PDB file of C-alpha atoms and ligand atoms in Angstrom:
ATOM      1  CA  UNK A   1      15.589  47.533  29.170  1.00 66.00           C
ATOM      2  CA  UNK A   2      13.528  44.488  28.117  1.00 86.00           C
ATOM      3  CA  UNK A   3      15.014  41.020  27.722  1.00 95.00           C
ATOM      4  CA  UNK A   4      17.152  40.619  24.564  1.00 98.00           C
ATOM      5  CA  UNK A   5      15.615  38.703  21.659  1.00 98.00           C
ATOM      6  CA  UNK A   6      17.251  35.259  21.529  1.00 98.00           C
ATOM      7  CA  UNK A   7      18.249  34.461  17.961  1.00 98.00           C
ATOM      8  CA  UNK A   8      19.451  31.214  16.344  1.00 98.00           C
ATOM      9  CA  UNK A   9      21.008  31.248  12.870  1.00 98.00           C
ATOM     10  CA  UNK A  10      20.618  28.320  10.461  1.00 98.00           C
ATOM     11  CA  UNK A  11      23.174  28.273   7.645  1.00 98.00           C
ATOM     12  CA  UNK A  12      25.566  30.006  10.031  1.00 98.00           C
ATOM     13  CA  UNK A  13      28.713  28.915   8.174  1.00 98.00           C
ATOM     14  CA  UNK A  14      27.561  30.442   4.883  1.00 98.00           C
ATOM     15  CA  UNK A  15      28.204  33.920   3.463  1.00 98.00           C
ATOM     16  CA  UNK A  16      24.887  35.338   4.682  1.00 98.00           C
ATOM     17  CA  UNK A  17      24.611  33.222   7.840  1.00 98.00           C
ATOM     18  CA  UNK A  18      28.026  34.359   9.098  1.00 98.00           C
ATOM     19  CA  UNK A  19      27.135  37.996   8.375  1.00 98.00           C
ATOM     20  CA  UNK A  20      23.832  37.610  10.246  1.00 99.00           C
ATOM     21  CA  UNK A  21      25.620  36.058  13.257  1.00 98.00           C
ATOM     22  CA  UNK A  22      27.937  39.089  13.427  1.00 98.00           C
ATOM     23  CA  UNK A  23      25.026  41.530  13.066  1.00 98.00           C
ATOM     24  CA  UNK A  24      23.046  39.808  15.838  1.00 98.00           C
ATOM     25  CA  UNK A  25      26.100  39.831  18.116  1.00 98.00           C
ATOM     26  CA  UNK A  26      26.458  43.592  17.551  1.00 98.00           C
ATOM     27  CA  UNK A  27      22.758  44.355  18.120  1.00 98.00           C
ATOM     28  CA  UNK A  28      22.171  45.594  21.665  1.00 97.00           C
ATOM     29  CA  UNK A  29      18.657  44.137  21.845  1.00 98.00           C
ATOM     30  CA  UNK A  30      19.605  40.607  20.653  1.00 98.00           C
ATOM     31  CA  UNK A  31      21.646  37.665  21.811  1.00 98.00           C
ATOM     32  CA  UNK A  32      22.915  34.846  19.572  1.00 98.00           C
ATOM     33  CA  UNK A  33      21.955  31.474  21.065  1.00 98.00           C
ATOM     34  CA  UNK A  34      22.900  29.012  18.298  1.00 98.00           C
ATOM     35  CA  UNK A  35      24.928  28.798  15.087  1.00 98.00           C
ATOM     36  CA  UNK A  36      23.652  25.808  13.114  1.00 98.00           C
ATOM     37  CA  UNK A  37      24.648  24.459   9.745  1.00 98.00           C
ATOM     38  CA  UNK A  38      24.191  21.339   7.657  1.00 98.00           C
ATOM     39  CA  UNK A  39      23.944  18.167   9.750  1.00 96.00           C
ATOM     40  CA  UNK A  40      23.165  19.983  13.027  1.00 97.00           C
ATOM     41  CA  UNK A  41      20.026  19.150  15.014  1.00 96.00           C
ATOM     42  CA  UNK A  42      17.562  22.006  14.483  1.00 97.00           C
ATOM     43  CA  UNK A  43      16.035  21.117  17.868  1.00 94.00           C
ATOM     44  CA  UNK A  44      18.904  23.192  19.307  1.00 95.00           C
ATOM     45  CA  UNK A  45      16.891  26.327  18.439  1.00 96.00           C
ATOM     46  CA  UNK A  46      14.497  25.630  21.318  1.00 91.00           C
ATOM     47  CA  UNK A  47      16.318  28.196  23.498  1.00 94.00           C
ATOM     48  CA  UNK A  48      15.689  30.907  20.893  1.00 98.00           C
ATOM     49  CA  UNK A  49      12.740  33.233  20.242  1.00 98.00           C
ATOM     50  CA  UNK A  50      13.516  33.645  16.542  1.00 98.00           C
ATOM     51  CA  UNK A  51      15.458  31.483  14.069  1.00 98.00           C
ATOM     52  CA  UNK A  52      16.930  33.006  10.905  1.00 98.00           C
ATOM     53  CA  UNK A  53      17.385  30.716   7.862  1.00 98.00           C
ATOM     54  CA  UNK A  54      19.930  31.502   5.142  1.00 98.00           C
ATOM     55  CA  UNK A  55      20.597  28.058   3.689  1.00 98.00           C
ATOM     56  CA  UNK A  56      19.870  26.632   0.225  1.00 98.00           C
ATOM     57  CA  UNK A  57      16.643  26.477  -1.803  1.00 97.00           C
ATOM     58  CA  UNK A  58      16.531  22.661  -1.517  1.00 97.00           C
ATOM     59  CA  UNK A  59      16.591  22.733   2.312  1.00 98.00           C
ATOM     60  CA  UNK A  60      14.776  25.857   3.420  1.00 98.00           C
ATOM     61  CA  UNK A  61      11.180  24.608   3.380  1.00 98.00           C
ATOM     62  CA  UNK A  62      11.977  21.536   5.500  1.00 98.00           C
ATOM     63  CA  UNK A  63      13.926  23.779   7.875  1.00 98.00           C
ATOM     64  CA  UNK A  64      10.956  26.131   8.312  1.00 98.00           C
ATOM     65  CA  UNK A  65       8.626  23.236   9.189  1.00 98.00           C
ATOM     66  CA  UNK A  66      11.179  21.872  11.695  1.00 98.00           C
ATOM     67  CA  UNK A  67      11.736  25.323  13.220  1.00 98.00           C
ATOM     68  CA  UNK A  68       7.982  25.882  13.641  1.00 98.00           C
ATOM     69  CA  UNK A  69       7.736  22.445  15.280  1.00 97.00           C
ATOM     70  CA  UNK A  70      10.497  23.561  17.659  1.00 97.00           C
ATOM     71  CA  UNK A  71       8.284  26.501  18.711  1.00 97.00           C
ATOM     72  CA  UNK A  72      10.242  29.479  17.356  1.00 98.00           C
ATOM     73  CA  UNK A  73       9.328  32.340  15.048  1.00 98.00           C
ATOM     74  CA  UNK A  74      11.177  32.207  11.725  1.00 98.00           C
ATOM     75  CA  UNK A  75      12.829  34.766   9.438  1.00 98.00           C
ATOM     76  CA  UNK A  76      13.867  33.398   6.037  1.00 98.00           C
ATOM     77  CA  UNK A  77      16.170  34.953   3.458  1.00 98.00           C
ATOM     78  CA  UNK A  78      16.746  31.790   1.459  1.00 98.00           C
ATOM     79  CA  UNK A  79      15.328  31.833  -2.055  1.00 97.00           C
ATOM     80  CA  UNK A  80      13.534  29.177  -4.117  1.00 95.00           C
ATOM     81  CA  UNK A  81      10.037  29.521  -2.648  1.00 96.00           C
ATOM     82  CA  UNK A  82       7.009  28.712  -4.819  1.00 95.00           C
ATOM     83  CA  UNK A  83       3.274  29.270  -4.335  1.00 95.00           C
ATOM     84  CA  UNK A  84       3.057  25.575  -3.380  1.00 98.00           C
ATOM     85  CA  UNK A  85       5.801  25.668  -0.722  1.00 98.00           C
ATOM     86  CA  UNK A  86       4.454  28.953   0.678  1.00 98.00           C
ATOM     87  CA  UNK A  87       1.003  27.315   0.844  1.00 98.00           C
ATOM     88  CA  UNK A  88       2.391  24.424   2.897  1.00 98.00           C
ATOM     89  CA  UNK A  89       3.914  26.906   5.384  1.00 98.00           C
ATOM     90  CA  UNK A  90       0.564  28.743   5.623  1.00 98.00           C
ATOM     91  CA  UNK A  91      -1.124  25.428   6.303  1.00 98.00           C
ATOM     92  CA  UNK A  92       1.449  24.567   9.000  1.00 98.00           C
ATOM     93  CA  UNK A  93       0.851  27.948  10.642  1.00 98.00           C
ATOM     94  CA  UNK A  94      -2.838  27.130  11.116  1.00 97.00           C
ATOM     95  CA  UNK A  95      -1.565  24.458  13.541  1.00 96.00           C
ATOM     96  CA  UNK A  96       0.862  26.883  15.204  1.00 96.00           C
ATOM     97  CA  UNK A  97      -1.301  29.902  16.043  1.00 92.00           C
ATOM     98  CA  UNK A  98       0.741  32.826  17.317  1.00 95.00           C
ATOM     99  CA  UNK A  99       3.843  31.784  15.378  1.00 98.00           C
ATOM    100  CA  UNK A 100       5.181  34.146  12.741  1.00 98.00           C
ATOM    101  CA  UNK A 101       7.198  33.496   9.578  1.00 98.00           C
ATOM    102  CA  UNK A 102       8.694  36.310   7.488  1.00 98.00           C
ATOM    103  CA  UNK A 103      10.127  35.249   4.127  1.00 98.00           C
ATOM    104  CA  UNK A 104      11.845  37.945   2.068  1.00 98.00           C
ATOM    105  CA  UNK A 105      13.772  37.381  -1.163  1.00 98.00           C
ATOM    106  CA  UNK A 106      15.757  40.544  -0.500  1.00 98.00           C
ATOM    107  CA  UNK A 107      16.352  42.428   2.764  1.00 98.00           C
ATOM    108  CA  UNK A 108      18.208  45.404   1.206  1.00 98.00           C
ATOM    109  CA  UNK A 109      16.256  48.671   1.361  1.00 98.00           C
ATOM    110  CA  UNK A 110      17.332  49.676  -2.171  1.00 98.00           C
ATOM    111  CA  UNK A 111      16.033  46.402  -3.602  1.00 98.00           C
ATOM    112  CA  UNK A 112      12.735  46.570  -1.721  1.00 98.00           C
ATOM    113  CA  UNK A 113      12.193  50.151  -2.919  1.00 98.00           C
ATOM    114  CA  UNK A 114      13.150  49.246  -6.512  1.00 98.00           C
ATOM    115  CA  UNK A 115      10.584  46.428  -6.490  1.00 98.00           C
ATOM    116  CA  UNK A 116       7.944  48.770  -5.063  1.00 98.00           C
ATOM    117  CA  UNK A 117       8.671  51.489  -7.640  1.00 98.00           C
ATOM    118  CA  UNK A 118       8.619  48.894 -10.429  1.00 98.00           C
ATOM    119  CA  UNK A 119       5.170  47.723  -9.351  1.00 98.00           C
ATOM    120  CA  UNK A 120       3.938  51.325  -9.261  1.00 98.00           C
ATOM    121  CA  UNK A 121       5.402  52.165 -12.680  1.00 98.00           C
ATOM    122  CA  UNK A 122       4.542  48.948 -14.529  1.00 98.00           C
ATOM    123  CA  UNK A 123       0.990  49.938 -15.454  1.00 98.00           C
ATOM    124  CA  UNK A 124       2.266  52.923 -17.467  1.00 98.00           C
ATOM    125  CA  UNK A 125       4.644  51.006 -19.782  1.00 98.00           C
ATOM    126  CA  UNK A 126       4.068  48.666 -22.722  1.00 98.00           C
ATOM    127  CA  UNK A 127       7.283  46.714 -22.084  1.00 98.00           C
ATOM    128  CA  UNK A 128       8.984  45.450 -18.923  1.00 98.00           C
ATOM    129  CA  UNK A 129      11.982  43.140 -18.495  1.00 98.00           C
ATOM    130  CA  UNK A 130      14.222  42.311 -15.515  1.00 99.00           C
ATOM    131  CA  UNK A 131      17.993  41.750 -15.540  1.00 99.00           C
ATOM    132  CA  UNK A 132      19.574  40.358 -12.380  1.00 98.00           C
ATOM    133  CA  UNK A 133      23.348  40.236 -11.897  1.00 98.00           C
ATOM    134  CA  UNK A 134      25.044  38.219  -9.143  1.00 98.00           C
ATOM    135  CA  UNK A 135      28.311  36.695  -7.910  1.00 98.00           C
ATOM    136  CA  UNK A 136      29.203  33.410  -9.636  1.00 98.00           C
ATOM    137  CA  UNK A 137      28.847  31.287  -6.468  1.00 98.00           C
ATOM    138  CA  UNK A 138      25.069  31.753  -6.467  1.00 98.00           C
ATOM    139  CA  UNK A 139      23.334  28.361  -6.907  1.00 96.00           C
ATOM    140  CA  UNK A 140      19.918  29.458  -8.213  1.00 97.00           C
ATOM    141  CA  UNK A 141      18.771  31.423 -11.262  1.00 97.00           C
ATOM    142  CA  UNK A 142      16.893  33.601 -11.718  1.00 98.00           C
ATOM    143  CA  UNK A 143      17.329  35.248  -8.313  1.00 98.00           C
ATOM    144  CA  UNK A 144      14.476  35.214  -5.818  1.00 97.00           C
ATOM    145  CA  UNK A 145      14.435  39.000  -6.037  1.00 98.00           C
ATOM    146  CA  UNK A 146      13.984  38.899  -9.820  1.00 98.00           C
ATOM    147  CA  UNK A 147      11.121  36.412  -9.496  1.00 98.00           C
ATOM    148  CA  UNK A 148       9.425  38.625  -6.858  1.00 97.00           C
ATOM    149  CA  UNK A 149       9.995  41.711  -9.049  1.00 98.00           C
ATOM    150  CA  UNK A 150       8.527  40.019 -12.131  1.00 98.00           C
ATOM    151  CA  UNK A 151       5.517  38.777 -10.161  1.00 97.00           C
ATOM    152  CA  UNK A 152       4.851  42.326  -8.899  1.00 97.00           C
ATOM    153  CA  UNK A 153       5.140  43.778 -12.413  1.00 98.00           C
ATOM    154  CA  UNK A 154       2.881  41.051 -13.814  1.00 98.00           C
ATOM    155  CA  UNK A 155       0.224  41.707 -11.142  1.00 98.00           C
ATOM    156  CA  UNK A 156       0.275  45.454 -11.888  1.00 98.00           C
ATOM    157  CA  UNK A 157       0.013  44.800 -15.632  1.00 98.00           C
ATOM    158  CA  UNK A 158      -2.932  42.448 -15.091  1.00 98.00           C
ATOM    159  CA  UNK A 159      -4.724  44.992 -12.862  1.00 98.00           C
ATOM    160  CA  UNK A 160      -4.204  47.649 -15.568  1.00 98.00           C
ATOM    161  CA  UNK A 161      -5.552  45.325 -18.262  1.00 98.00           C
ATOM    162  CA  UNK A 162      -2.273  45.271 -20.204  1.00 98.00           C
ATOM    163  CA  UNK A 163      -1.661  42.383 -22.567  1.00 96.00           C
ATOM    164  CA  UNK A 164       1.694  40.800 -23.428  1.00 97.00           C
ATOM    165  CA  UNK A 165       4.624  43.147 -24.086  1.00 98.00           C
ATOM    166  CA  UNK A 166       5.372  43.633 -27.793  1.00 98.00           C
ATOM    167  CA  UNK A 167       7.935  41.094 -29.046  1.00 97.00           C
ATOM    168  CA  UNK A 168       8.430  40.044 -32.658  1.00 97.00           C
ATOM    169  CA  UNK A 169      10.993  37.304 -31.867  1.00 97.00           C
ATOM    170  CA  UNK A 170      10.398  34.385 -34.232  1.00 96.00           C
ATOM    171  CA  UNK A 171      13.612  32.447 -33.782  1.00 94.00           C
ATOM    172  CA  UNK A 172      16.180  32.464 -31.018  1.00 94.00           C
ATOM    173  CA  UNK A 173      19.016  30.497 -29.469  1.00 96.00           C
ATOM    174  CA  UNK A 174      17.764  28.644 -26.371  1.00 95.00           C
ATOM    175  CA  UNK A 175      17.594  31.081 -23.461  1.00 96.00           C
ATOM    176  CA  UNK A 176      18.374  34.196 -25.495  1.00 97.00           C
ATOM    177  CA  UNK A 177      15.177  35.866 -24.285  1.00 98.00           C
ATOM    178  CA  UNK A 178      15.723  34.705 -20.694  1.00 98.00           C
ATOM    179  CA  UNK A 179      13.282  32.917 -18.418  1.00 98.00           C
ATOM    180  CA  UNK A 180       9.628  33.944 -18.425  1.00 98.00           C
ATOM    181  CA  UNK A 181       8.091  34.586 -14.991  1.00 98.00           C
ATOM    182  CA  UNK A 182       4.376  35.390 -15.101  1.00 97.00           C
ATOM    183  CA  UNK A 183       4.849  36.659 -18.666  1.00 98.00           C
ATOM    184  CA  UNK A 184       7.830  38.890 -17.773  1.00 98.00           C
ATOM    185  CA  UNK A 185      11.259  38.075 -19.276  1.00 98.00           C
ATOM    186  CA  UNK A 186      14.003  37.722 -16.655  1.00 98.00           C
ATOM    187  CA  UNK A 187      17.718  37.554 -17.551  1.00 98.00           C
ATOM    188  CA  UNK A 188      20.460  36.308 -15.209  1.00 98.00           C
ATOM    189  CA  UNK A 189      24.133  37.381 -15.319  1.00 98.00           C
ATOM    190  CA  UNK A 190      26.826  35.670 -13.177  1.00 98.00           C
ATOM    191  CA  UNK A 191      30.032  37.680 -12.942  1.00 98.00           C
ATOM    192  CA  UNK A 192      33.114  37.628 -10.746  1.00 98.00           C
ATOM    193  CA  UNK A 193      33.284  40.811  -8.670  1.00 98.00           C
ATOM    194  CA  UNK A 194      29.521  41.244  -8.288  1.00 98.00           C
ATOM    195  CA  UNK A 195      27.461  40.755  -5.119  1.00 98.00           C
ATOM    196  CA  UNK A 196      23.728  41.331  -5.874  1.00 98.00           C
ATOM    197  CA  UNK A 197      22.314  43.718  -8.472  1.00 98.00           C
ATOM    198  CA  UNK A 198      19.151  44.176 -10.515  1.00 98.00           C
ATOM    199  CA  UNK A 199      17.925  46.366 -13.335  1.00 98.00           C
ATOM    200  CA  UNK A 200      14.255  46.761 -14.130  1.00 99.00           C
ATOM    201  CA  UNK A 201      13.683  48.070 -17.654  1.00 99.00           C
ATOM    202  CA  UNK A 202      10.363  49.671 -18.561  1.00 98.00           C
ATOM    203  CA  UNK A 203       9.726  50.919 -22.081  1.00 98.00           C
ATOM    204  CA  UNK A 204       7.276  52.935 -24.162  1.00 98.00           C
ATOM    205  CA  UNK A 205       7.639  54.251 -27.709  1.00 98.00           C
ATOM    206  CA  UNK A 206      10.351  56.931 -27.540  1.00 98.00           C
ATOM    207  CA  UNK A 207      11.202  56.578 -23.834  1.00 98.00           C
ATOM    208  CA  UNK A 208      12.320  54.180 -21.120  1.00 98.00           C
ATOM    209  CA  UNK A 209      12.690  54.077 -17.354  1.00 98.00           C
ATOM    210  CA  UNK A 210      15.491  52.045 -15.737  1.00 98.00           C
ATOM    211  CA  UNK A 211      15.432  51.237 -12.031  1.00 98.00           C
ATOM    212  CA  UNK A 212      18.668  49.811 -10.636  1.00 98.00           C
ATOM    213  CA  UNK A 213      19.563  48.446  -7.210  1.00 98.00           C
ATOM    214  CA  UNK A 214      23.106  47.437  -6.168  1.00 98.00           C
ATOM    215  CA  UNK A 215      24.206  45.572  -3.054  1.00 98.00           C
ATOM    216  CA  UNK A 216      28.008  45.937  -2.973  1.00 98.00           C
ATOM    217  CA  UNK A 217      28.321  44.292   0.446  1.00 98.00           C
ATOM    218  CA  UNK A 218      26.260  41.764   2.433  1.00 98.00           C
ATOM    219  CA  UNK A 219      26.032  44.347   5.210  1.00 98.00           C
ATOM    220  CA  UNK A 220      23.331  45.974   3.047  1.00 98.00           C
ATOM    221  CA  UNK A 221      20.938  43.148   3.973  1.00 98.00           C
ATOM    222  CA  UNK A 222      21.468  43.389   7.743  1.00 98.00           C
ATOM    223  CA  UNK A 223      19.149  46.294   8.735  1.00 98.00           C
ATOM    224  CA  UNK A 224      16.296  44.465   7.002  1.00 98.00           C
ATOM    225  CA  UNK A 225      17.134  41.126   8.632  1.00 98.00           C
ATOM    226  CA  UNK A 226      17.301  42.713  12.100  1.00 98.00           C
ATOM    227  CA  UNK A 227      14.018  44.565  11.455  1.00 98.00           C
ATOM    228  CA  UNK A 228      12.349  41.250  10.565  1.00 98.00           C
ATOM    229  CA  UNK A 229      13.770  39.588  13.711  1.00 98.00           C
ATOM    230  CA  UNK A 230      12.301  42.419  15.808  1.00 98.00           C
ATOM    231  CA  UNK A 231       8.908  42.373  14.038  1.00 98.00           C
ATOM    232  CA  UNK A 232       8.198  38.698  13.399  1.00 98.00           C
ATOM    233  CA  UNK A 233       7.002  37.981  16.940  1.00 97.00           C
ATOM    234  CA  UNK A 234       4.206  40.571  16.520  1.00 96.00           C
ATOM    235  CA  UNK A 235       3.195  39.186  13.089  1.00 97.00           C
ATOM    236  CA  UNK A 236       1.511  35.798  13.428  1.00 98.00           C
ATOM    237  CA  UNK A 237       1.072  33.935  10.142  1.00 98.00           C
ATOM    238  CA  UNK A 238       3.103  34.231   6.958  1.00 98.00           C
ATOM    239  CA  UNK A 239       4.465  37.527   5.626  1.00 98.00           C
ATOM    240  CA  UNK A 240       6.168  37.419   2.215  1.00 97.00           C
ATOM    241  CA  UNK A 241       8.351  40.428   1.381  1.00 97.00           C
ATOM    242  CA  UNK A 242      10.020  43.044   3.552  1.00 98.00           C
ATOM    243  CA  UNK A 243       7.821  45.715   1.937  1.00 97.00           C
ATOM    244  CA  UNK A 244       5.034  44.742   4.357  1.00 96.00           C
ATOM    245  CA  UNK A 245       7.251  45.594   7.358  1.00 97.00           C
ATOM    246  CA  UNK A 246       8.130  48.968   5.809  1.00 97.00           C
ATOM    247  CA  UNK A 247       4.492  49.922   5.106  1.00 87.00           C
ATOM    248  CA  UNK A 248       5.204  49.727   1.359  1.00 93.00           C
ATOM    249  CA  UNK A 249       3.157  46.588   0.633  1.00 76.00           C
TER     250      UNK A 249
HETATM  251  N1  LIG B 301      16.956  37.605   1.290  1.00 67.11           N
HETATM  252  C1  LIG B 301      18.116  38.235   1.076  1.00 67.11           C
HETATM  253  O1  LIG B 301      18.264  39.447   1.289  1.00 67.11           O
HETATM  254  C2  LIG B 301      19.289  37.426   0.599  1.00 67.11           C
HETATM  255  C3  LIG B 301      20.555  37.994   0.494  1.00 67.11           C
HETATM  256  C4  LIG B 301      21.621  37.177   0.118  1.00 67.11           C
HETATM  257  C5  LIG B 301      21.390  35.828  -0.148  1.00 67.11           C
HETATM  258  N2  LIG B 301      20.145  35.331  -0.062  1.00 67.11           N
HETATM  259  C6  LIG B 301      19.861  33.915  -0.241  1.00 67.11           C
HETATM  260  O2  LIG B 301      20.295  33.241   0.934  1.00 67.11           O
HETATM  261  C7  LIG B 301      20.669  31.890   0.613  1.00 67.11           C
HETATM  262  C8  LIG B 301      22.069  31.633   1.140  1.00 67.11           C
HETATM  263  O3  LIG B 301      22.996  32.438   0.441  1.00 67.11           O
HETATM  264  P1  LIG B 301      24.554  32.392   0.813  1.00 67.11           P
HETATM  265  O4  LIG B 301      25.254  33.241  -0.195  1.00 67.11           O
HETATM  266  O5  LIG B 301      24.736  32.667   2.271  1.00 67.11           O
HETATM  267  O6  LIG B 301      24.874  30.843   0.532  1.00 67.11           O
HETATM  268  P2  LIG B 301      26.072  29.951   1.131  1.00 67.11           P
HETATM  269  O7  LIG B 301      26.204  28.810   0.193  1.00 67.11           O
HETATM  270  O8  LIG B 301      27.246  30.806   1.407  1.00 67.11           O
HETATM  271  O9  LIG B 301      25.505  29.449   2.537  1.00 67.11           O
HETATM  272  C9  LIG B 301      24.520  28.474   2.693  1.00 67.11           C
HETATM  273  C10 LIG B 301      24.815  27.748   4.001  1.00 67.11           C
HETATM  274  O10 LIG B 301      23.712  26.891   4.302  1.00 67.11           O
HETATM  275  C11 LIG B 301      24.245  25.663   4.767  1.00 67.11           C
HETATM  276  N3  LIG B 301      23.243  24.621   4.607  1.00 67.11           N
HETATM  277  C12 LIG B 301      22.919  23.909   3.495  1.00 67.11           C
HETATM  278  N4  LIG B 301      21.943  23.049   3.757  1.00 67.11           N
HETATM  279  C13 LIG B 301      21.631  23.204   5.075  1.00 67.11           C
HETATM  280  C14 LIG B 301      20.683  22.596   5.932  1.00 67.11           C
HETATM  281  N5  LIG B 301      19.855  21.625   5.490  1.00 67.11           N
HETATM  282  N6  LIG B 301      20.623  22.992   7.214  1.00 67.11           N
HETATM  283  C15 LIG B 301      21.456  23.948   7.673  1.00 67.11           C
HETATM  284  N7  LIG B 301      22.374  24.575   6.913  1.00 67.11           N
HETATM  285  C16 LIG B 301      22.451  24.199   5.616  1.00 67.11           C
HETATM  286  C17 LIG B 301      25.512  25.433   3.957  1.00 67.11           C
HETATM  287  O11 LIG B 301      26.382  24.496   4.557  1.00 67.11           O
HETATM  288  C18 LIG B 301      26.079  26.857   3.932  1.00 67.11           C
HETATM  289  O12 LIG B 301      26.892  27.092   5.066  1.00 67.11           O
HETATM  290  C19 LIG B 301      20.500  31.778  -0.906  1.00 67.11           C
HETATM  291  O13 LIG B 301      19.230  31.238  -1.195  1.00 67.11           O
HETATM  292  C20 LIG B 301      20.566  33.230  -1.374  1.00 67.11           C
HETATM  293  O14 LIG B 301      19.906  33.434  -2.585  1.00 67.11           O
HETATM  294  C21 LIG B 301      19.094  36.093   0.296  1.00 67.11           C
HETATM  295  O1  LIG B 302      23.709  36.286  -3.131  1.00 67.11           O
HETATM  296  C1  LIG B 302      22.589  35.780  -3.333  1.00 67.11           C
HETATM  297  O2  LIG B 302      22.428  34.565  -3.568  1.00 67.11           O
HETATM  298  C2  LIG B 302      21.391  36.644  -3.255  1.00 67.11           C
HETATM  299  N1  LIG B 302      20.227  36.073  -3.291  1.00 67.11           N
HETATM  300  C3  LIG B 302      18.978  36.738  -3.210  1.00 67.11           C
HETATM  301  C4  LIG B 302      18.172  36.506  -4.462  1.00 67.11           C
HETATM  302  O3  LIG B 302      18.260  35.419  -5.049  1.00 67.11           O
HETATM  303  O4  LIG B 302      17.386  37.377  -4.831  1.00 67.11           O
HETATM  304  C5  LIG B 302      19.082  38.195  -2.831  1.00 67.11           C
HETATM  305  C6  LIG B 302      20.285  38.861  -3.370  1.00 67.11           C
HETATM  306  C7  LIG B 302      21.565  38.087  -3.056  1.00 67.11           C
END
């Protein structure tokens, strides 16, 4: 058997970080070399092949730059990425040839498939809106998954030459129609008892299609995280979205 992949986890004390540490420890082809959290020196990842970041949107970009400087490949589940911050990582990677970074807003298979199906279906519907529903300890809204979903729908609508979805709203309470991501309305629910859920609503006169994904447990994200840890070393440059590792992109 080949040498185990050495993995460091950043954000290791958090809900996702702790779950990733346990998953890595149970994976026969991996060994956990470092559990790091806020205030720890990220230079400690130097013994690792791959670092996994599940931290907070305000810290993740700086972490990725520091991890690349430390010479490791990086898998990121933290949300909050923008075209600008992704661009800065791409630029950094030009100075770190051979290094790979995989950033995915959602590592659950059901969510990745729902986003893929939504992109495929979007061109056939006049209307599309996204509703994301999460646990109340989540710090960002809308979810990274909902932003990625809306961007995929918007790209498909543009390619199909569709204009704005019909909407006669003239007056509204602030926020009643949600946030608008690339022209797609996105609504965020925070509810005790939930983990991570999303509904994608597509409508035509007389019919609608609803796609729904539910993560009831953080274990649902682990096969995708471990897949990214295994693949990132063979994928130099920046990959955004797990769909590309599943041949769905
Ligand atoms: N991609 C996915 O599949 C997926 C799934 C679940 C959550 N998430 C995202 O992952 C992120 C973390 O979610 P969570 O529920 O685990 O949050 P959490 O609050 O439970 O954990 C975050 C951890 O990061 C630590 N941290 C903060 N700043 C840090 C820094 N500068 N360096 C190192 N550690 C730092 C915190 O101390 C905490 O332990 C969020 O952005 C969330 O949206 C993504
Ligand atoms: O629990 C969270 O926080 C989640 N964040 C990601 C998002 O914002 O899309 C993925 C789902 C869980």
